[in-house]
Tab-separated table of C-alpha atoms in Angstrom:
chain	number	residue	atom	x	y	z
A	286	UNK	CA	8.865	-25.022	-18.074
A	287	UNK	CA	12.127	-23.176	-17.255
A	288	UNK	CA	12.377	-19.607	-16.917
A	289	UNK	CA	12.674	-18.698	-20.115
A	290	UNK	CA	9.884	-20.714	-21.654
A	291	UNK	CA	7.255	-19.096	-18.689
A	292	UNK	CA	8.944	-15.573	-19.822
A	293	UNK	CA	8.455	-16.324	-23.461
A	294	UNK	CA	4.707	-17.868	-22.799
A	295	UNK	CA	3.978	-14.572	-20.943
A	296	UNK	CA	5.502	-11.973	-23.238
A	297	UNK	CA	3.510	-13.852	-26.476
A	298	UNK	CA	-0.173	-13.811	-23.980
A	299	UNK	CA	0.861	-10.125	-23.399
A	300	UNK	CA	1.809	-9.186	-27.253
A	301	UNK	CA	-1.945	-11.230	-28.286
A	302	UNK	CA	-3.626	-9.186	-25.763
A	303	UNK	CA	-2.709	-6.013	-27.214
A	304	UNK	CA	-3.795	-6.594	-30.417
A	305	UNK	CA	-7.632	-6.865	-28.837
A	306	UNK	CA	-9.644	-4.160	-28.603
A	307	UNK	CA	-12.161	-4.568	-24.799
A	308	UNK	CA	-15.880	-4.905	-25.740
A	309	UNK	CA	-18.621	-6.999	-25.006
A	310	UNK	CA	-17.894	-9.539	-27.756
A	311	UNK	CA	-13.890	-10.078	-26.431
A	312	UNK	CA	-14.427	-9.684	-22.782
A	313	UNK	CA	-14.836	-13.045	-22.332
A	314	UNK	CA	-11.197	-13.877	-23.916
A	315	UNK	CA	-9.258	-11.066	-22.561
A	316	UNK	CA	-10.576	-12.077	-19.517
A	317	UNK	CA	-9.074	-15.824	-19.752
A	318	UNK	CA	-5.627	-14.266	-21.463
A	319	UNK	CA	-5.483	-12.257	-18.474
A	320	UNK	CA	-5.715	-15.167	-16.210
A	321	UNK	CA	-3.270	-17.188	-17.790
A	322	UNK	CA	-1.025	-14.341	-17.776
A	323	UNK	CA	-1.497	-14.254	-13.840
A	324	UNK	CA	-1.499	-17.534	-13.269
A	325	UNK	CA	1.988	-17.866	-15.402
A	326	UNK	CA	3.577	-15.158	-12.925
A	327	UNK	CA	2.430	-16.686	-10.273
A	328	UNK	CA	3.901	-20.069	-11.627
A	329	UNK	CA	7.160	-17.913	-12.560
A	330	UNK	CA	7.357	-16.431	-9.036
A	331	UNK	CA	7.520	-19.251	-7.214
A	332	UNK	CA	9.641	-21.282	-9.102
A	333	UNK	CA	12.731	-18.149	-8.516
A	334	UNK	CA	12.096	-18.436	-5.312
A	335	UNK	CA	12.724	-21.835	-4.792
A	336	UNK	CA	16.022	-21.075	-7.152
A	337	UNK	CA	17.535	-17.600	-5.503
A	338	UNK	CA	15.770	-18.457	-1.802
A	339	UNK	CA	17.770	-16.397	0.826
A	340	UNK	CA	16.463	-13.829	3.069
A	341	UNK	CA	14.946	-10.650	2.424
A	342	UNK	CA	16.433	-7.139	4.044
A	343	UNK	CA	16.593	-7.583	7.700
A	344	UNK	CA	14.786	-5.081	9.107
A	345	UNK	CA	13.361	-4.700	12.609
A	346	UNK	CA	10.292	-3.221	12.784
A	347	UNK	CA	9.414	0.085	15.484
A	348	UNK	CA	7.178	2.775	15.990
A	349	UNK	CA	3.562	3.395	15.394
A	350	UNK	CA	3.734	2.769	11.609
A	351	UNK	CA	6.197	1.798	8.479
A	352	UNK	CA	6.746	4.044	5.874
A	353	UNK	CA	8.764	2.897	2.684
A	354	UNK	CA	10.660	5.510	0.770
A	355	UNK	CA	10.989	4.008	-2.947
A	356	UNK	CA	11.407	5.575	-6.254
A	357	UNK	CA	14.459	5.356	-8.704
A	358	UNK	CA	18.056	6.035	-7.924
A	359	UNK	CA	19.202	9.317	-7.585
A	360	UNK	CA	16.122	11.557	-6.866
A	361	UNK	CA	16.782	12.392	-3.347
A	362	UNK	CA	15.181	9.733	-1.403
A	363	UNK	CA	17.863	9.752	1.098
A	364	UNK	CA	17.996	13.378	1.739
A	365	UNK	CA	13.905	13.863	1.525
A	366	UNK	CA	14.281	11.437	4.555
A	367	UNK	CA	16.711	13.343	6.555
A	368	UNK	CA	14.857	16.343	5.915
A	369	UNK	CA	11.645	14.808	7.430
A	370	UNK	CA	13.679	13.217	10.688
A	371	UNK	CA	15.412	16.386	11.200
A	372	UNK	CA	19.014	15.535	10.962
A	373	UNK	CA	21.224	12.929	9.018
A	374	UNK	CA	20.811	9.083	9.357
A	375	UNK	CA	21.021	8.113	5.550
A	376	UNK	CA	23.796	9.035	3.605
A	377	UNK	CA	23.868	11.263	0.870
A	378	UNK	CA	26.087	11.255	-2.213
A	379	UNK	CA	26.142	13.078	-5.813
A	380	UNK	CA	26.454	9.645	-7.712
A	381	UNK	CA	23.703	7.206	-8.313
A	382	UNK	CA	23.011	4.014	-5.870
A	383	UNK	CA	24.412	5.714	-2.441
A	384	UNK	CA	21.849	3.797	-0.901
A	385	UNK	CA	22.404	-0.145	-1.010
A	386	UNK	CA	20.484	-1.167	1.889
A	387	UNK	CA	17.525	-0.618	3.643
A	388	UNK	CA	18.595	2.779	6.090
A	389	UNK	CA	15.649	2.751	8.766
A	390	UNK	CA	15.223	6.079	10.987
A	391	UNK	CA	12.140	7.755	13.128
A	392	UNK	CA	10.152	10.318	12.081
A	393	UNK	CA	8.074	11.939	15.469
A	394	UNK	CA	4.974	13.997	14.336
A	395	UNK	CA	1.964	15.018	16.577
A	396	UNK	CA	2.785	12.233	19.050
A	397	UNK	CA	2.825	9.991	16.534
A	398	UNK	CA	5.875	7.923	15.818
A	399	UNK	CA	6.885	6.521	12.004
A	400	UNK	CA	9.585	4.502	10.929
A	401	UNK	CA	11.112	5.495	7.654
A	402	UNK	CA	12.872	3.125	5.244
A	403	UNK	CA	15.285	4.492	3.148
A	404	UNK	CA	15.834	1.969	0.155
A	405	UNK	CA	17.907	1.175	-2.605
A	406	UNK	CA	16.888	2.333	-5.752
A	407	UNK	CA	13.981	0.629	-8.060
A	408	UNK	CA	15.269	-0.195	-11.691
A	409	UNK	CA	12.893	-1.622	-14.151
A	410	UNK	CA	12.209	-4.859	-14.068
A	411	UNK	CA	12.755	-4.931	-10.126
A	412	UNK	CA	9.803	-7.147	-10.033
A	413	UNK	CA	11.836	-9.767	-11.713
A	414	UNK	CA	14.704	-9.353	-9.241
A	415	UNK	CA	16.870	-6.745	-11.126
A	416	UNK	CA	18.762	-4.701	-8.841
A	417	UNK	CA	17.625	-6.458	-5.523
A	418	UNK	CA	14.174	-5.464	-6.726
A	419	UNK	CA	12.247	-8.138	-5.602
A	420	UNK	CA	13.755	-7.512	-1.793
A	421	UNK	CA	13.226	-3.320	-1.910
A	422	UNK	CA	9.861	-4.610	-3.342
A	423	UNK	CA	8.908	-7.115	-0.592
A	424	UNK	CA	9.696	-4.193	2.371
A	425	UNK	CA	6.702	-2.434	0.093
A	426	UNK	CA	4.671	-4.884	0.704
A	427	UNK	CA	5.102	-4.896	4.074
A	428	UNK	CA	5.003	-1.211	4.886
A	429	UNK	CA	1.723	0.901	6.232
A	430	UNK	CA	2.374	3.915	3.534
A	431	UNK	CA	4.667	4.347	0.235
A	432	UNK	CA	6.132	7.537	-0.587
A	433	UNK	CA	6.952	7.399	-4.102
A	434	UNK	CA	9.546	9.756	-5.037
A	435	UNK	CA	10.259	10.945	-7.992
A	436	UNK	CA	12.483	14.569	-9.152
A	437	UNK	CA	11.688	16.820	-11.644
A	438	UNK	CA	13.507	15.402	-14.597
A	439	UNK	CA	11.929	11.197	-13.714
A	440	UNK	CA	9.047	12.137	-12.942
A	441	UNK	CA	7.542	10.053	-16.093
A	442	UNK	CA	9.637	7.393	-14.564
A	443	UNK	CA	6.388	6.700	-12.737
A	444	UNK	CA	4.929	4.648	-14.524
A	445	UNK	CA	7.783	1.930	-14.347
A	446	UNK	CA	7.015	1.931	-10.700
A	447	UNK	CA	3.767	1.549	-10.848
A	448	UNK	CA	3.664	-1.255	-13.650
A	449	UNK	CA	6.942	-2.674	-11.744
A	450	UNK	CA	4.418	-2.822	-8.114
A	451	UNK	CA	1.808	-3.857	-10.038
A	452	UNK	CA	3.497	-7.132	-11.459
A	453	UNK	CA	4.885	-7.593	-7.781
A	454	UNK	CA	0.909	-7.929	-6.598
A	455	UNK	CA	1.188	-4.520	-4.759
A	456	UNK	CA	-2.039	-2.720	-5.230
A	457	UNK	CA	-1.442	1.221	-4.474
A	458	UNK	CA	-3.927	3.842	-3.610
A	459	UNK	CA	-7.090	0.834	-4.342
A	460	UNK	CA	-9.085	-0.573	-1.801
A	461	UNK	CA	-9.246	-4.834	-1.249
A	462	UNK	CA	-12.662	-5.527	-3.748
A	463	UNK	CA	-14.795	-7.370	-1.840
A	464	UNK	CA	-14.957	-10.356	-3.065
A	465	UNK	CA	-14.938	-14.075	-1.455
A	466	UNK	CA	-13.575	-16.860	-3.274
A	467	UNK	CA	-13.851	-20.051	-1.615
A	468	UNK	CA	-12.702	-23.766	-2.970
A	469	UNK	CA	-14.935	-26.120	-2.726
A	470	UNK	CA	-14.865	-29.884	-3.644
A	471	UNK	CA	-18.135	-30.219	-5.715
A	472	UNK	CA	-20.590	-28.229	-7.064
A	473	UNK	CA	-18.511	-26.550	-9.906
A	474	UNK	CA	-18.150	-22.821	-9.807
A	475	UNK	CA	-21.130	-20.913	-7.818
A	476	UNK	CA	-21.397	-17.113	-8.456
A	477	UNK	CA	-22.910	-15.078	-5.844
A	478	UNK	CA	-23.857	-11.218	-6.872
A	479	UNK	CA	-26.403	-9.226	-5.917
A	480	UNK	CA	-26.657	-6.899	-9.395
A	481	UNK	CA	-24.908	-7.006	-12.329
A	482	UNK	CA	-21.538	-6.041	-11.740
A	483	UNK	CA	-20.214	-5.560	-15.347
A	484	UNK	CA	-18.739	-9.053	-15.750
A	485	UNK	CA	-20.597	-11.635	-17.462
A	486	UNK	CA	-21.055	-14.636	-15.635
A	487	UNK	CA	-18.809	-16.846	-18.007
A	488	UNK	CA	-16.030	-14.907	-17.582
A	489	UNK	CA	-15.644	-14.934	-14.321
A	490	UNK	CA	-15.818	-18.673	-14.169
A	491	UNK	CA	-13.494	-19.487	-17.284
A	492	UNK	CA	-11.179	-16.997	-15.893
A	493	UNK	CA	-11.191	-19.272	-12.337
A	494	UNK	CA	-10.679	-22.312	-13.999
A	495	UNK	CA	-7.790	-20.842	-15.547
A	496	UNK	CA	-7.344	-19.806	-12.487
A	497	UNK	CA	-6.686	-23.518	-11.241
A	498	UNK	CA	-10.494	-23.510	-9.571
A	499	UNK	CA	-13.091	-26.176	-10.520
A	500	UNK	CA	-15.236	-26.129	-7.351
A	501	UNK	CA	-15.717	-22.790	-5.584
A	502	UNK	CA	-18.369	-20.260	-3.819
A	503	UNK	CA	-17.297	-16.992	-4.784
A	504	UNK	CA	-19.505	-13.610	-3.248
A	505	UNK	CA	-19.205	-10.358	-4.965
A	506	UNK	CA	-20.192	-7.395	-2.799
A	507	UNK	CA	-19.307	-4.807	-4.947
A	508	UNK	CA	-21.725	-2.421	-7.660
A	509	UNK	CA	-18.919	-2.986	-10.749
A	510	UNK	CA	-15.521	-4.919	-10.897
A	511	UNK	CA	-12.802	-5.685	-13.355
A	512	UNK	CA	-11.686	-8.972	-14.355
A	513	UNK	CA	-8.188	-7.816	-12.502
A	514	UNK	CA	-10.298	-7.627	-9.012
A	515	UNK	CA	-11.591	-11.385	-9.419
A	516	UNK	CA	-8.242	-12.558	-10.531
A	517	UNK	CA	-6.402	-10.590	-7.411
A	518	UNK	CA	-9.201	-12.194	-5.016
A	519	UNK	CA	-8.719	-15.435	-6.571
A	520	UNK	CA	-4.935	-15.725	-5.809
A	521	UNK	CA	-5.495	-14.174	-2.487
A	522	UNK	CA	-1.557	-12.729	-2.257
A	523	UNK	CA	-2.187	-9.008	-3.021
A	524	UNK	CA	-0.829	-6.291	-0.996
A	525	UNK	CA	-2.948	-2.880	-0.817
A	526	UNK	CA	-0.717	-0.330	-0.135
A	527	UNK	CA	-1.554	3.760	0.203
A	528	UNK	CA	1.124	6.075	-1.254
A	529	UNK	CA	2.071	9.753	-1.654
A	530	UNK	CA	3.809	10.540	-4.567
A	531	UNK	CA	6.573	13.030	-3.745
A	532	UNK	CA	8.070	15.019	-6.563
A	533	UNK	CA	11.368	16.108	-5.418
A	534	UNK	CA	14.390	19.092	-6.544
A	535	UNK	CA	11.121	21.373	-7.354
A	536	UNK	CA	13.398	24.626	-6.614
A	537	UNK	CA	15.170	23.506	-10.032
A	538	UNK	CA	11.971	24.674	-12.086
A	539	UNK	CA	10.262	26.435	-9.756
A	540	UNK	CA	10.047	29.673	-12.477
A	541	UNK	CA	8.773	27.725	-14.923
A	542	UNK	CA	5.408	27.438	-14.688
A	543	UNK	CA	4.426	25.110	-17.771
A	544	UNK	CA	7.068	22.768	-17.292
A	545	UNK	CA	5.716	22.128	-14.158
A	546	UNK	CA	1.793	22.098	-15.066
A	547	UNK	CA	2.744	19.440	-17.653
A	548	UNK	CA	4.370	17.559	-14.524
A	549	UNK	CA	1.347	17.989	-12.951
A	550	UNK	CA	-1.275	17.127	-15.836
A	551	UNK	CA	1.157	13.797	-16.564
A	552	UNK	CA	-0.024	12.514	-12.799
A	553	UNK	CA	-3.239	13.652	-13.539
A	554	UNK	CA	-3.099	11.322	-16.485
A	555	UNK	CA	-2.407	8.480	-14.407
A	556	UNK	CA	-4.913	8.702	-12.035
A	557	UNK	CA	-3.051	9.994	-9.948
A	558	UNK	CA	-5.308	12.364	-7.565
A	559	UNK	CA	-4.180	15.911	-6.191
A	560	UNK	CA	-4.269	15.211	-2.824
A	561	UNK	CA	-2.258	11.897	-3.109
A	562	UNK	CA	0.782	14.182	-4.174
A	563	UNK	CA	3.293	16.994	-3.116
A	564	UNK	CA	5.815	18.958	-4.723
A	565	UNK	CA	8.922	19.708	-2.235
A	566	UNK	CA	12.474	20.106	-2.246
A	567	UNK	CA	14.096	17.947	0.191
A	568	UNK	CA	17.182	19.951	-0.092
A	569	UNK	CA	15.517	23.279	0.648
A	570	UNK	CA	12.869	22.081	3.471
A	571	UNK	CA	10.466	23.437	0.632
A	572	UNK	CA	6.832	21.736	1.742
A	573	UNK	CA	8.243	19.281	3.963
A	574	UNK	CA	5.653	20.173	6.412
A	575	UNK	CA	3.056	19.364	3.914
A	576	UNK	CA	4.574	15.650	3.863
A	577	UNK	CA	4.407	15.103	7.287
A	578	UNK	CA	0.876	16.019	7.541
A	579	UNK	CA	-0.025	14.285	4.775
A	580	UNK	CA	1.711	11.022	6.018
A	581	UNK	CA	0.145	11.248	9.161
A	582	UNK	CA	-3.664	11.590	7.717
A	583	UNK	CA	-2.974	8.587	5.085
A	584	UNK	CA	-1.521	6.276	7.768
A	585	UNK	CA	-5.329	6.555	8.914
A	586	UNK	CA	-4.061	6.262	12.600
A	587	UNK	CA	-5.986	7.096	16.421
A	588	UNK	CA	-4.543	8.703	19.358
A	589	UNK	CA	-5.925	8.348	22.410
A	590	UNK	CA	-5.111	9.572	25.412
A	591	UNK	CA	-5.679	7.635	28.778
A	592	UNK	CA	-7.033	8.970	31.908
A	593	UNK	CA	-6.622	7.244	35.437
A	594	UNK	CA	-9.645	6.800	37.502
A	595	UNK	CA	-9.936	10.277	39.284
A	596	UNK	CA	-6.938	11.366	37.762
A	597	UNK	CA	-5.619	13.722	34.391
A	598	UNK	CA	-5.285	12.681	30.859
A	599	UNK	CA	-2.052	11.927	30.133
A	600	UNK	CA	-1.175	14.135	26.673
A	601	UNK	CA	2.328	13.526	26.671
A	602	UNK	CA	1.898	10.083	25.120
A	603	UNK	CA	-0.960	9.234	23.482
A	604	UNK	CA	-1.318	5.228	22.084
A	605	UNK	CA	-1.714	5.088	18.805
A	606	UNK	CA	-3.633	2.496	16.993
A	607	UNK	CA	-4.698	1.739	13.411
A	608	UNK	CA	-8.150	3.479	12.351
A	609	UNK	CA	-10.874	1.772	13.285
A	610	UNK	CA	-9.992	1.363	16.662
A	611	UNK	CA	-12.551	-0.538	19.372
A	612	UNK	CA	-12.116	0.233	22.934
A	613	UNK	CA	-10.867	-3.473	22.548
A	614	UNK	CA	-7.960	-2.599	20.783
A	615	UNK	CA	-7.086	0.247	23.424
A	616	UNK	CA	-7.502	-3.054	25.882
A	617	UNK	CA	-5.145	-5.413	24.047
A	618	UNK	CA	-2.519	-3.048	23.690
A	619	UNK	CA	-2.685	-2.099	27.127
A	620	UNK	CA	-2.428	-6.298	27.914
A	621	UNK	CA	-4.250	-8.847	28.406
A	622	UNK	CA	-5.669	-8.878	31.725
A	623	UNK	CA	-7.388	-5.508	31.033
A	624	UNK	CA	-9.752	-7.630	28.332
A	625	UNK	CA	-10.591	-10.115	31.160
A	626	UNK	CA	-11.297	-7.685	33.561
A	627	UNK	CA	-13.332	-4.975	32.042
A	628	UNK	CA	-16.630	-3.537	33.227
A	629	UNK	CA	-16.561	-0.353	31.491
A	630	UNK	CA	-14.875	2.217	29.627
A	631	UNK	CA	-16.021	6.118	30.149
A	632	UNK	CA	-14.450	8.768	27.013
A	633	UNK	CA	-14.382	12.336	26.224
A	634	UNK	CA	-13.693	12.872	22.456
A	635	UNK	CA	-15.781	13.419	19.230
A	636	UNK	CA	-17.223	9.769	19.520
A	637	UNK	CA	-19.590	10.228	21.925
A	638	UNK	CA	-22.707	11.907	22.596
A	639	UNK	CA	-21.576	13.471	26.065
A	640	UNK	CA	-18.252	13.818	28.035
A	641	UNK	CA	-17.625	10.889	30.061
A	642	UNK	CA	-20.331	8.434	28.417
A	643	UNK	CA	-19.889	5.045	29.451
A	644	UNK	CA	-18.894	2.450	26.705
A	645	UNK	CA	-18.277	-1.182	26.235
A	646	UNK	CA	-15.757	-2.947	24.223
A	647	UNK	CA	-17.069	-2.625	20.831
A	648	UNK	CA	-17.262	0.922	21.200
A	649	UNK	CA	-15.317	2.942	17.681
A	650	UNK	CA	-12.848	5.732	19.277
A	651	UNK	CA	-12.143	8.932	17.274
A	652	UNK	CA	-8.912	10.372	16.909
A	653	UNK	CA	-8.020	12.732	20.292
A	654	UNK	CA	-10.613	10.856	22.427
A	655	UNK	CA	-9.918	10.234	26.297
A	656	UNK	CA	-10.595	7.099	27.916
A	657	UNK	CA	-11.025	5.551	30.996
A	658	UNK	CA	-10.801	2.014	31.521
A	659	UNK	CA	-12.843	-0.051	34.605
């Protein structure tokens, strides 16, 4: 098939698959249409790869953690990010698409050290490479946190970004299902649950086989899941991604209070949850604050501060590691030979029972905890 003839296959799946309404009696065939679907993007994707190729942004990673600023052009990405580094690294202009490029710059933030991404804007149908979508896309992927900005006359441009991620495999504010799908080369298709987890059996095996699996083992630890969460574990390629939702140029509207509720009840609409969002104007410093903090508690990271044998904690640079973190990980950051050599670690912190307990290398540190390494 050539482009076209995938695009046309996929639009026709998606047309017949709104003219269903989900219940018991369909389930089993939107489940399959929504596996073809899948597996047709998936077919699609590759084959533009292999026709565009060429590299992605170039951008060399620092810091404790990646944060990717995307939304569409013109909302004040660039100057939200100056405002939260505390002087100017991306430019700023009054006309749409200033950016064209990935801008990286540091954020610092209770010890804690985040790289910021400034990118171009995201038009719709970025996932199918309009506007060097696919590459702003693909640093989304990659990053530890997505700020999703939007102003107060796009904000319903949100849902372009979020059906534009989704298409892309990028899976925001949802956890990875779990679920194990493994190929096997006989047997057929052996389902593994431990209650009924709203799926009948026969769909999730027709929608494998659609799927491109004949053989496989596939374990479902989870109380309920959607046909979506056995098709994403099936493929294997999804990116989970958390995100804050920034709503930008507030101090436009800020007296008037319904026009801003109905902002507010519009991301309630999408799921969107309360604390997963912020209202701020870049341009002001309004709630910028907030957005650090908040970036620092979704980024999910540790500090820990190290203390010499005999000696004082060192505050003034704590490492940082990604939540959980094993007095292992402390270890291998550190380097190697402090794995092969290690007795014993004694911490102070909220993840012991006493001050100075002695722990091994298993051992889950909380964030703030001392340790001592022997």
């Amino acid at each position: 098939m050539m482009f076209s003839n995938i695009e046309r296959k996929i639009k026709e799946l998606e047309e017949e698959l709104k003219r269903i309404e989900y219940n018991k009696t369909t389930q089993h065939h939107i489940g399959k249409l929504k596996a073809k679907i899948a597996r047709l993007r998936e077919e699609l994707e590759k084959r533009r790869r292999k026709a565009k190729g060429g590299p992605g942004y170039d951008i060399k990673k620092s810091g404790d953690a990646s944060v990717a600023i995307v939304g569409p052009p013109g909302v004040g990405k660039s100057t939200l990010m100056n405002a939260l580094i505390g002087k100017s690294v991306s430019q700023v202009g009054n006309y749409l698409f200033t950016t064209n490029k990935v801008v990286p710059g540091m954020m610092e933030h209770s010890g804690i050290n985040v790289q910021l991404l400034d990118l171009p804007g995201l038009l719709e149908g970025a996932s199918e490479g309009r506007g060097n979508g696919r590459k702003v896309l693909s640093v989304v992927r990659s990053a530890d946190l997505a700020l999703i900005v939007l102003d107060v006359y796009t904000y319903e441009f949100t849902e372009v970004i979020l059906r534009e991620m989704y298409k892309a495999g990028i899976r925001i504010n949802k956890r990875r299902p779990n679920i194990k799908v493994t190929k096997t080369g006989t047997g057929g298709i052996q389902i593994h649950a431990s209650n009924d987890v709203g799926l009948s059996m026969e769909t999730i095996k027709e929608a494998l086989i659609e799927l491109g699996y004949h053989s496989a083992e596939i374990t479902i630890n989870e109380r309920s899941i959607t046909i979506e969460d056995i098709i994403d574990a099936a493929l294997g390629n999804r990116a989970y991604i958390p995100a804050i939702f920034v709503l930008n140029k507030v101090d436009l509207v800020i007296d008037d209070i319904n026009y801003l509720r109905n902002i507010s009840y519009y991301f309630r609409s999408l799921g969107i949850k309360k604390e997963d969002s912020v209202a701020v104007s870049a341009l002001k410093g309004w709630n910028t604050d907030v957005l650090k903090e908040k970036i620092i508690s979704k980024l999910n990271l540790v500090r820990v501060y190290l203390k010499p044998p005999n000696g004082s904690p060192d505050y003034s640079s704590p490492l940082v590691l990604k939540s959980p973190a094993r007095v292992a990980d402390v270890c291998e950051k550190l380097g190697e030979n402090f794995i092969e050599d290690f007795k014993y670690a004694c911490v102070w912190g909220r993840s012991v029972k006493y001050p100075g307990q002695r722990v091994g290398l298993e051992h889950v540190l909380s964030d703030g905890d001392v340790i001592t390494i022997y």
